[in-house]
Coordinates of C-alpha atoms in Angstrom, one line a residue:
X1 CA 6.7 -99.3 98.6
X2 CA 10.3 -98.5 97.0
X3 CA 13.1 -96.9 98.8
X4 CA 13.2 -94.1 97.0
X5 CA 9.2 -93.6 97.0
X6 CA 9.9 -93.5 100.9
X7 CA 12.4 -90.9 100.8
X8 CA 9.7 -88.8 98.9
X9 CA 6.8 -89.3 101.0
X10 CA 9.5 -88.8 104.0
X11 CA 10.7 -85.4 102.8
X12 CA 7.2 -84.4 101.7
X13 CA 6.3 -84.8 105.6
X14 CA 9.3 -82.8 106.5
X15 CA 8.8 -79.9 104.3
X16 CA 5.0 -80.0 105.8
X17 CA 6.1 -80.0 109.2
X18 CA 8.9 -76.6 108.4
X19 CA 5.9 -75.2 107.4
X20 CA 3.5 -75.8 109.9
X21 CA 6.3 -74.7 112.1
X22 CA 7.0 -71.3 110.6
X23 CA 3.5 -70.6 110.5
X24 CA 2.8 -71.4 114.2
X25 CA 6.1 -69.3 115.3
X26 CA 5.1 -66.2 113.3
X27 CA 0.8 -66.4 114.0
X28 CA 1.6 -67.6 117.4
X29 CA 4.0 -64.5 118.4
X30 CA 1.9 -62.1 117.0
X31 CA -1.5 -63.9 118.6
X32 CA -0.1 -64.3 121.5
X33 CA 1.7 -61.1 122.4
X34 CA -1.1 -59.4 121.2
X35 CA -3.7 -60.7 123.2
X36 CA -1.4 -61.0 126.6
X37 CA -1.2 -56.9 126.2
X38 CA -4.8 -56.8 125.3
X39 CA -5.8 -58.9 128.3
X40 CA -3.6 -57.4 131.4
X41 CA -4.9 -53.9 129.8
X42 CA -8.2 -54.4 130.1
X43 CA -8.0 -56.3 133.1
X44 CA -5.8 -53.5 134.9
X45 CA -8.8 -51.2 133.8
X46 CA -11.6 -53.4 135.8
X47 CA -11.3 -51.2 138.5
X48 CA -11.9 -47.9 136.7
X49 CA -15.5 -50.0 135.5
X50 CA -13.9 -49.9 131.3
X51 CA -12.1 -52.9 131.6
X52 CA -15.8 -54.7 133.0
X53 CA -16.9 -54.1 129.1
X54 CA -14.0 -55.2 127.5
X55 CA -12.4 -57.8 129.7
X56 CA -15.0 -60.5 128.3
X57 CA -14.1 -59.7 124.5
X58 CA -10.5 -59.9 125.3
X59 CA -11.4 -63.4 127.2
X60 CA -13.2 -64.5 124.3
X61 CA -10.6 -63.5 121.9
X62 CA -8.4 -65.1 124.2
X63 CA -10.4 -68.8 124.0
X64 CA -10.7 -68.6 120.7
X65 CA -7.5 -68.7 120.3
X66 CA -6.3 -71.4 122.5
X67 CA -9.1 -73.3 121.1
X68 CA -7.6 -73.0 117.7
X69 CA -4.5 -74.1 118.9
X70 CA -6.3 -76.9 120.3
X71 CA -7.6 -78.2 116.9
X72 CA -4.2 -77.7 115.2
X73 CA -2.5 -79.8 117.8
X74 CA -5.4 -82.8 116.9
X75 CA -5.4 -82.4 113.4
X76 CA -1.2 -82.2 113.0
X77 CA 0.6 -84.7 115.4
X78 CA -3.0 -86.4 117.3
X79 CA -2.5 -84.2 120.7
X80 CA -5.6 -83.9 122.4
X81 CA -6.2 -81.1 125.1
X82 CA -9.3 -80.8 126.6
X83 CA -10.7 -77.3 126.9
X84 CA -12.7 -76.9 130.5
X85 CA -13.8 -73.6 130.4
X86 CA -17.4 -72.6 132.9
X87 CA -19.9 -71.9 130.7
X88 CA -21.3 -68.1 130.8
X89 CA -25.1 -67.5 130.8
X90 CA -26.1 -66.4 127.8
X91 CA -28.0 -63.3 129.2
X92 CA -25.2 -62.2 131.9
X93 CA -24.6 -58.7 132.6
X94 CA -21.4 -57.3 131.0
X95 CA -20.3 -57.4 135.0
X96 CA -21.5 -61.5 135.5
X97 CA -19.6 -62.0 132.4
X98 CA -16.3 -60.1 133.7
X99 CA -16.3 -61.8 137.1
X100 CA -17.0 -65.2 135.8
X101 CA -14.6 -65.6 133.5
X102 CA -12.1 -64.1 135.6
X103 CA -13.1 -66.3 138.3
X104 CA -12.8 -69.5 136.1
X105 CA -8.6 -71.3 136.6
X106 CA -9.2 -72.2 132.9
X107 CA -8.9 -68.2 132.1
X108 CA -5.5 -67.9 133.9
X109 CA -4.1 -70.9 132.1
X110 CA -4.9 -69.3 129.2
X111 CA -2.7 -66.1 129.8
X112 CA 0.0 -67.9 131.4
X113 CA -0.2 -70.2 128.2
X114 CA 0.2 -66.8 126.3
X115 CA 3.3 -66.4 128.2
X116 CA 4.7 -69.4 127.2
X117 CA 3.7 -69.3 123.5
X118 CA 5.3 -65.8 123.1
X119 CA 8.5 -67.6 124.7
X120 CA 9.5 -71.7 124.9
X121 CA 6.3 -72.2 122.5
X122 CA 8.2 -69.6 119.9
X123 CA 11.3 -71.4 120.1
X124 CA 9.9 -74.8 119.7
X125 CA 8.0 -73.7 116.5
X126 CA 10.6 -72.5 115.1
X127 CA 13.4 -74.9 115.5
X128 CA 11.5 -77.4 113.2
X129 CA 11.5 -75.0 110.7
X130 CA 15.2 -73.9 111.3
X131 CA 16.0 -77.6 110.7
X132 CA 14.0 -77.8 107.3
X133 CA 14.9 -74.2 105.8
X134 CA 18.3 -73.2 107.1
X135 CA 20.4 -75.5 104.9
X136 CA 18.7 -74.2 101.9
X137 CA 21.0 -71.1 103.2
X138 CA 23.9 -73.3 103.5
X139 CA 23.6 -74.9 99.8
X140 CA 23.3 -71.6 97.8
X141 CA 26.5 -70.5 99.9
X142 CA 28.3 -74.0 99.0
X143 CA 27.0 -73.2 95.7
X144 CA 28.6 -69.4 95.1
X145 CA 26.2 -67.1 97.1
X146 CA 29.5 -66.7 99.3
X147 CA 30.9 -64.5 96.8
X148 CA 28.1 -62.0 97.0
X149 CA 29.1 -61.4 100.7
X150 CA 33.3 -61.6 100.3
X151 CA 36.1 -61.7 97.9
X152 CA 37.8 -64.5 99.6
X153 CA 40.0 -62.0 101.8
X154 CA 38.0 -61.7 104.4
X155 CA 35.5 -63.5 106.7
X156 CA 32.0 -61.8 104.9
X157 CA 29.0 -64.2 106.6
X158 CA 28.2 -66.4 109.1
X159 CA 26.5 -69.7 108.4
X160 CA 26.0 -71.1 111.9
X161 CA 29.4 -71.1 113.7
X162 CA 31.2 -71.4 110.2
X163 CA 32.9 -68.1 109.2
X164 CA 32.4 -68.1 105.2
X165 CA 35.5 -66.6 103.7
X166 CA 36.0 -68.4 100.5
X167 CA 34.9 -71.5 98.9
X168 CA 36.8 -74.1 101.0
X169 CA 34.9 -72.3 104.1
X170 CA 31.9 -72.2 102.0
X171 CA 31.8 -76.0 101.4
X172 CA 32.3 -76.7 104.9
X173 CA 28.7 -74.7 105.6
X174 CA 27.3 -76.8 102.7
X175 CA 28.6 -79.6 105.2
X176 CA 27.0 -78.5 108.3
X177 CA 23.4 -77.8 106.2
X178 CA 24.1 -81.7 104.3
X179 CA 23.6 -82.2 108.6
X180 CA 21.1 -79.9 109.6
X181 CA 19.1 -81.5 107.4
X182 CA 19.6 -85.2 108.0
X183 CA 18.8 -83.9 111.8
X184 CA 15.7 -82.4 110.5
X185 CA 14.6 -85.7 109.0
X186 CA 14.8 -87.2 111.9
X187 CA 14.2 -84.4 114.4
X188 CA 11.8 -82.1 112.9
X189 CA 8.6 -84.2 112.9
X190 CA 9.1 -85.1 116.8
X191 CA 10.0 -81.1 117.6
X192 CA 6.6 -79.9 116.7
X193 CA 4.9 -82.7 118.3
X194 CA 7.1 -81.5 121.2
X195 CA 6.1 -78.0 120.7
X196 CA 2.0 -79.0 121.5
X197 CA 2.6 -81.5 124.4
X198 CA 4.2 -78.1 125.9
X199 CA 1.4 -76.2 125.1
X200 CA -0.9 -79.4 126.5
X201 CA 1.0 -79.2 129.8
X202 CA -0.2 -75.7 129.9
X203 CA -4.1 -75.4 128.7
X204 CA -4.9 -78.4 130.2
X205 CA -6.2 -79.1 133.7
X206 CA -3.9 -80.3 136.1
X207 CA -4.6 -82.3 139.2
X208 CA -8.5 -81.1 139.5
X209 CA -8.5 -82.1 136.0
X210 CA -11.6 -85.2 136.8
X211 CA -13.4 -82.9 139.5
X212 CA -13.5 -80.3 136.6
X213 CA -14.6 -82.4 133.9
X214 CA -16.8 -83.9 136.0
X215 CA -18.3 -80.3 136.5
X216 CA -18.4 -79.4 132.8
X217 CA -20.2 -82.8 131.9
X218 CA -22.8 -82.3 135.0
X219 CA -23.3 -78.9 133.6
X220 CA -23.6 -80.2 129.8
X221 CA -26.0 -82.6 131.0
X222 CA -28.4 -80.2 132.4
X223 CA -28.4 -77.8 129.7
X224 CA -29.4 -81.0 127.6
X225 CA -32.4 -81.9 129.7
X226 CA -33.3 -78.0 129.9
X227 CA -33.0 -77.7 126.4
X228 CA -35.1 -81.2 125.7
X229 CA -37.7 -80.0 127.9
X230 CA -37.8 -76.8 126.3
X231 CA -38.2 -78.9 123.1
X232 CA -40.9 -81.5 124.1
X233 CA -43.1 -78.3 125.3
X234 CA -42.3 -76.9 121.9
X235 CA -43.6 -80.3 120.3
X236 CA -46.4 -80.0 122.4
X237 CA -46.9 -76.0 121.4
X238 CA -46.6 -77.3 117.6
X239 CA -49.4 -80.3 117.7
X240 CA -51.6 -78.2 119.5
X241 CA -51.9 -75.0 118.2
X242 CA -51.3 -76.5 114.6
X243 CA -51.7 -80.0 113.4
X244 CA -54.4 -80.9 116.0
X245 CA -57.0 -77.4 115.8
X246 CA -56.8 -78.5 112.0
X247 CA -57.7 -82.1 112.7
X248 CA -60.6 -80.9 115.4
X249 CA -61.7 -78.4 112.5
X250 CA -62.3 -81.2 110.2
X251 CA -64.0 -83.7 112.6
X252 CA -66.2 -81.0 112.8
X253 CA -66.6 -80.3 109.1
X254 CA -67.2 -83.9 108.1
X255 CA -70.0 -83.8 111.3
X256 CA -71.6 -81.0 109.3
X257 CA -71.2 -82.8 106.2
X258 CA -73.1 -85.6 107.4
X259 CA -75.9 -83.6 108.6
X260 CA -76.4 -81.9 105.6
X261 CA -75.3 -84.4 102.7
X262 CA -79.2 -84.9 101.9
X263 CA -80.3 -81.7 102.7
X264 CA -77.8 -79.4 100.9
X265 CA -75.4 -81.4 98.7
X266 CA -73.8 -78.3 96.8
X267 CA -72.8 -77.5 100.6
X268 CA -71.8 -80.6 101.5
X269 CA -68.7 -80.9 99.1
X270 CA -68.3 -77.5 99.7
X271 CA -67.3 -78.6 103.3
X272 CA -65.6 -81.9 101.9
X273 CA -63.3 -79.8 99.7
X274 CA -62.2 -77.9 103.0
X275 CA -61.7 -81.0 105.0
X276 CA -59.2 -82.1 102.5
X277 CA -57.4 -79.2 102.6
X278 CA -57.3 -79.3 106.0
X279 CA -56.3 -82.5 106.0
X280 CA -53.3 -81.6 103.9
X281 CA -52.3 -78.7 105.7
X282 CA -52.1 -81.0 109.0
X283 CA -50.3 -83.4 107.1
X284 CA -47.6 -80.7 106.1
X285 CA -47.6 -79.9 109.7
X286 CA -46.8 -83.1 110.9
X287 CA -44.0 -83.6 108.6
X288 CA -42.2 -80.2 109.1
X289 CA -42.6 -81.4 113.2
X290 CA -40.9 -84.4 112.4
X291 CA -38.0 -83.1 110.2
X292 CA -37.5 -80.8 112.8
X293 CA -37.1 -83.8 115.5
X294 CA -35.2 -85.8 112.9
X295 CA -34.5 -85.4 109.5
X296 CA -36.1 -88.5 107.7
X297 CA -33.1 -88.1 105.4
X298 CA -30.8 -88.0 108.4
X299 CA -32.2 -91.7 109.5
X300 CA -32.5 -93.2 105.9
X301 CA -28.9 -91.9 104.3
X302 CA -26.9 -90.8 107.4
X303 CA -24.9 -87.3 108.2
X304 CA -23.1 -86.8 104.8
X305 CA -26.2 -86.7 102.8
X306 CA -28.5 -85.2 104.9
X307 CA -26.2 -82.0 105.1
X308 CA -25.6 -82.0 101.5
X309 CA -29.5 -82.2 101.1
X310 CA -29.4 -79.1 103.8
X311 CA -27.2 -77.3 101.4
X312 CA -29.3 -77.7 98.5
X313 CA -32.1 -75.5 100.3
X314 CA -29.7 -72.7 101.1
X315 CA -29.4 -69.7 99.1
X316 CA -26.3 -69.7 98.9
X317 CA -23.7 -71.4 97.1
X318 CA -22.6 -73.9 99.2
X319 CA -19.7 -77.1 98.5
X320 CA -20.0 -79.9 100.6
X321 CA -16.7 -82.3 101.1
X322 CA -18.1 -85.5 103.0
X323 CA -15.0 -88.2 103.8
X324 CA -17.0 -90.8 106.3
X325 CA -16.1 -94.1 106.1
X326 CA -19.4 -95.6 108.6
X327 CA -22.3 -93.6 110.6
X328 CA -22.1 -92.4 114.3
X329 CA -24.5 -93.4 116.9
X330 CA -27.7 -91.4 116.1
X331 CA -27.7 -88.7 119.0
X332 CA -24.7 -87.7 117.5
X333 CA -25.0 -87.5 114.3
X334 CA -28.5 -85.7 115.3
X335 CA -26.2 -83.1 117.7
X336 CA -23.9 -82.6 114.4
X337 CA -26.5 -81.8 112.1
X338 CA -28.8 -79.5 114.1
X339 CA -25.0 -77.2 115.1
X340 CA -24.4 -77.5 111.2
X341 CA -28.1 -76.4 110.4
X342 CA -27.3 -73.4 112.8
X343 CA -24.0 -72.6 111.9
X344 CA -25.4 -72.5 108.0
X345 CA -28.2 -70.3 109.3
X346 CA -26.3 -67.9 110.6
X347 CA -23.9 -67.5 107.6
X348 CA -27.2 -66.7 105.8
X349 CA -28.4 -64.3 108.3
X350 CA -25.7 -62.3 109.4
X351 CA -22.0 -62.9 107.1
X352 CA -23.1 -61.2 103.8
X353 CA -21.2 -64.0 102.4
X354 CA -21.9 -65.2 99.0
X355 CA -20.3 -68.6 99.2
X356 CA -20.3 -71.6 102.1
X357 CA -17.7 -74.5 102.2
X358 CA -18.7 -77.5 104.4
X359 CA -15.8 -80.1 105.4
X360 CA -17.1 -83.2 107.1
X361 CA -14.6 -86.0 107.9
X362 CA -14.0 -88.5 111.0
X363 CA -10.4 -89.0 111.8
X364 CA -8.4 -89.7 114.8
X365 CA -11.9 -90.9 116.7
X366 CA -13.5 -87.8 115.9
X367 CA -16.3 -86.7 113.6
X368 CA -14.6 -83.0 112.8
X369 CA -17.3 -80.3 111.0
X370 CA -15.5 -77.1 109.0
X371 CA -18.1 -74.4 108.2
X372 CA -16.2 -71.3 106.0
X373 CA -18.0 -68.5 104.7
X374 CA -16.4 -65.7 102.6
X375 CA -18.4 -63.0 104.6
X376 CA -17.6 -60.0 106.3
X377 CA -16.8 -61.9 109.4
X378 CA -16.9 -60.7 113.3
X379 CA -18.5 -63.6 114.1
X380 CA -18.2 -64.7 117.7
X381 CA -19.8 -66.6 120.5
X382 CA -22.8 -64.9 122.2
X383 CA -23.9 -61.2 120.6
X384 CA -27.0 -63.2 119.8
X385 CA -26.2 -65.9 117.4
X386 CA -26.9 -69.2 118.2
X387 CA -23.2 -70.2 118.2
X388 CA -23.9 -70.4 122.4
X389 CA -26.5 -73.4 121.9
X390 CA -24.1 -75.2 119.7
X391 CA -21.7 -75.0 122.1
X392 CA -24.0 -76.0 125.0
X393 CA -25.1 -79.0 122.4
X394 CA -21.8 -80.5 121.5
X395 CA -21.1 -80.3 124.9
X396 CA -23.1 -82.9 125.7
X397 CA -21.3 -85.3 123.7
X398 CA -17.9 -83.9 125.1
X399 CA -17.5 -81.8 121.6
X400 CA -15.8 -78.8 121.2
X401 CA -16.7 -75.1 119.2
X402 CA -14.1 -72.7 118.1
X403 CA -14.5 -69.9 115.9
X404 CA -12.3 -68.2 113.9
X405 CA -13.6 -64.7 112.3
X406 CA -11.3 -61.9 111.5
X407 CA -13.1 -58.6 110.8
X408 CA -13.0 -58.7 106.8
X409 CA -13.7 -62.4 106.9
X410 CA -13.2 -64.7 106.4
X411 CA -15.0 -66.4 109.4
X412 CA -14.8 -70.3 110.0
X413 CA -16.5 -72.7 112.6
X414 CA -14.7 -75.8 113.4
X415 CA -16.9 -78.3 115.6
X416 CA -15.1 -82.0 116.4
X417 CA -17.3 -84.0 118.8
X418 CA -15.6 -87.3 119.9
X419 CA -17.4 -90.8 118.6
X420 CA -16.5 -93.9 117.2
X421 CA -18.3 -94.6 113.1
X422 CA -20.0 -98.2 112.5

């Protein structure tokens, strides 16, 4: 690689980084001074039994926004910070809900985080930006804005601490930008990664950080051997009532057939006719059972394909963007393709959207899922979707769930569960 084709990609980087910068500084201060009012209303209003209904919506709100800031921080500069929030049953009482996420440390880290973003976290968003953008300011001025703001008699801007007056004054803030800018080719990338380790030393746990996690896992774990228990007797539920009452039905059709095959032949393949179709009807059975346990296209063409073959049945139109470069381990690509399946569904059910983007991709040692609908969105955790049992799911493999669904829409589900590909 040249020199110059350096430079480029390095200033390319740079101009990404400003940006990501001004975009956290301004969606961050609004998010997070927004929701820190929201939440110390509604929690001030506990006692007067209001802020019991809404403290849980604020809370929520409140996740899913650390959460997205969590994904950010992966998917820009490779910070990870683990979320270790208590899960909420998914049938609690508007009170159970209040009390339990108030009672959970992970809920106060969250609105002392909002503090910070609203503050330091501003600041540190913004300088990188500063760096990238301001000397554009300082050009234009070396270049002749200055005589919009002055004749040259008097001082008529600011650039910095250089008082523009003239073009010789002028110059010397083309000077200071020329610096600002070599700073922000050096600086800017290592600001922003700055900015998310202080937003790290926030969200995440602190000393009880293992007994936590250790919690959350034992917690994950159970809901998995609930939920495959739950499973196994819906197996069993499935054979019986289905595939096998057509198999016993035919045993005894073919017994009849025997018993009458000399005596009433016209009867006999009468009977023979219904076995078969019985026969294909328990077939059909048997394979919906198992593409419900696991996707024969899952375990012959991996993830990738077997969601774009998932999106083919939808009616919807749906683009799928695959970038995998192996396969996971086969529980978790079997956890990822179920929470897609349900994810999808839900778009179907509930968004009124008319068009689905799936992103699939493994970077960073994990296997990320983007679901985006163009829907009416208000999507959220709980209210009845099954977004709760994805959550519970991914959990299992130490994966994460955020949601992102302004009222209007659009609404997008971001799901990364952690996993090497072979």
């Amino acid at each position: 690689m040249t020199r110059g084709s350096e430079v480029r990609g390095r200033a390319r980087e740079v101009v990404v980084v400003g940006a990501r910068g001004l975009t956290l500084a301004v969606t961050g201060l609004a998010g997070s001074v927004t929701l820190f009012v929201l939440a110390v209303v509604s929690i001030v209003l506990v006692p007067l039994g209001i802020g019991i209904l809404t403290t849980p919506w604020v809370l929520t709100g409140v996740r899913a926004f650390a959460n997205a800031r969590r994904i950010v921080a992966a998917e820009w500069c490779g910070v990870r910070i683990p979320a270790a929030y208590r899960p909420v049953p998914e049938g609690a009482t508007p009170w159970s809900r209040c009390f339990l996420m108030l009672g959970d440390p992970a809920t106060w880290r969250d609105l002392g985080w909002l503090l910070v973003d609203m503050t330091a976290g501003f600041v540190t968003a913004l300088l990188p930006a500063a760096l990238v953008f301001y000397p554009v300011e300082g050009f234009a001025l070396a270049l002749g804005l200055w005589r919009v703001f002055t004749d040259g008699t008097y001082v008529g801007w600011w650039y910095g601490f250089v008082p523009v007056s003239g073009q010789g004054t002028a110059l010397l803030a083309g000077a200071l930008a020329a610096v600002l800018l070599v700073a922000a080719f050096r600086l800017s990338p290592l600001l922003l990664r700055f900015h998310f380790q202080l937003t790290r030393s926030v969200l995440a746990p602190g000393e009880g950080e293992l007994a936590e996690r250790v919690r959350v896992l034992t917690e994950t774990r159970r809901d998995a051997v609930d939920t495959s228990a739950a499973e196994l007797r819906r197996i069993e539920r499935d054979l019986h009532d289905g595939a096998q009452a057509r198999l016993v039905a035919m045993g005894m059709d073919l017994g009849t057939v025997e018993a009458l095959i000399e005596k009433d032949p016209a009867k006999a393949r009468e009977l023979l006719a219904q076995a078969r179709r019985s026969s294909a009807d328990a077939l059909t059975e048997l394979r919906d059972l198992v593409r419900g346990i696991h996707p024969p296209v899952l375990a012959e063409r991996g993830l990738g394909d077997a969601v774009r073959a998932l999106a083919l049945r939808l009616p919807l139109a749906t683009e799928v963007e695959v970038d995998l470069d192996g396969r996971a381990d086969a529980p978790v690509e079997s956890a990822a393709y179920f929470a897609v399946s349900e994810v999808l569904t839900n778009a179907v059910k509930h968004s009124g959207a008319d068009r689905v983007w799936v992103d699939l991709h493994h970077a960073d040692g994990l296997l990320r899922v983007a679901v985006t609908d163009n829907g009416r969105g208000g999507a959220r955790i709980g209210a009845g979707s099954g977004l709760p049992g994805v959550e519970r799911r991914l959990g299992t493999f130490d994966g994460v769930l955020a949601v992102s669904s302004p009222a209007g829409g659009p609404t997008m589900v971001t799901m990364e569960i952690p996993c090497a590909l072979s």
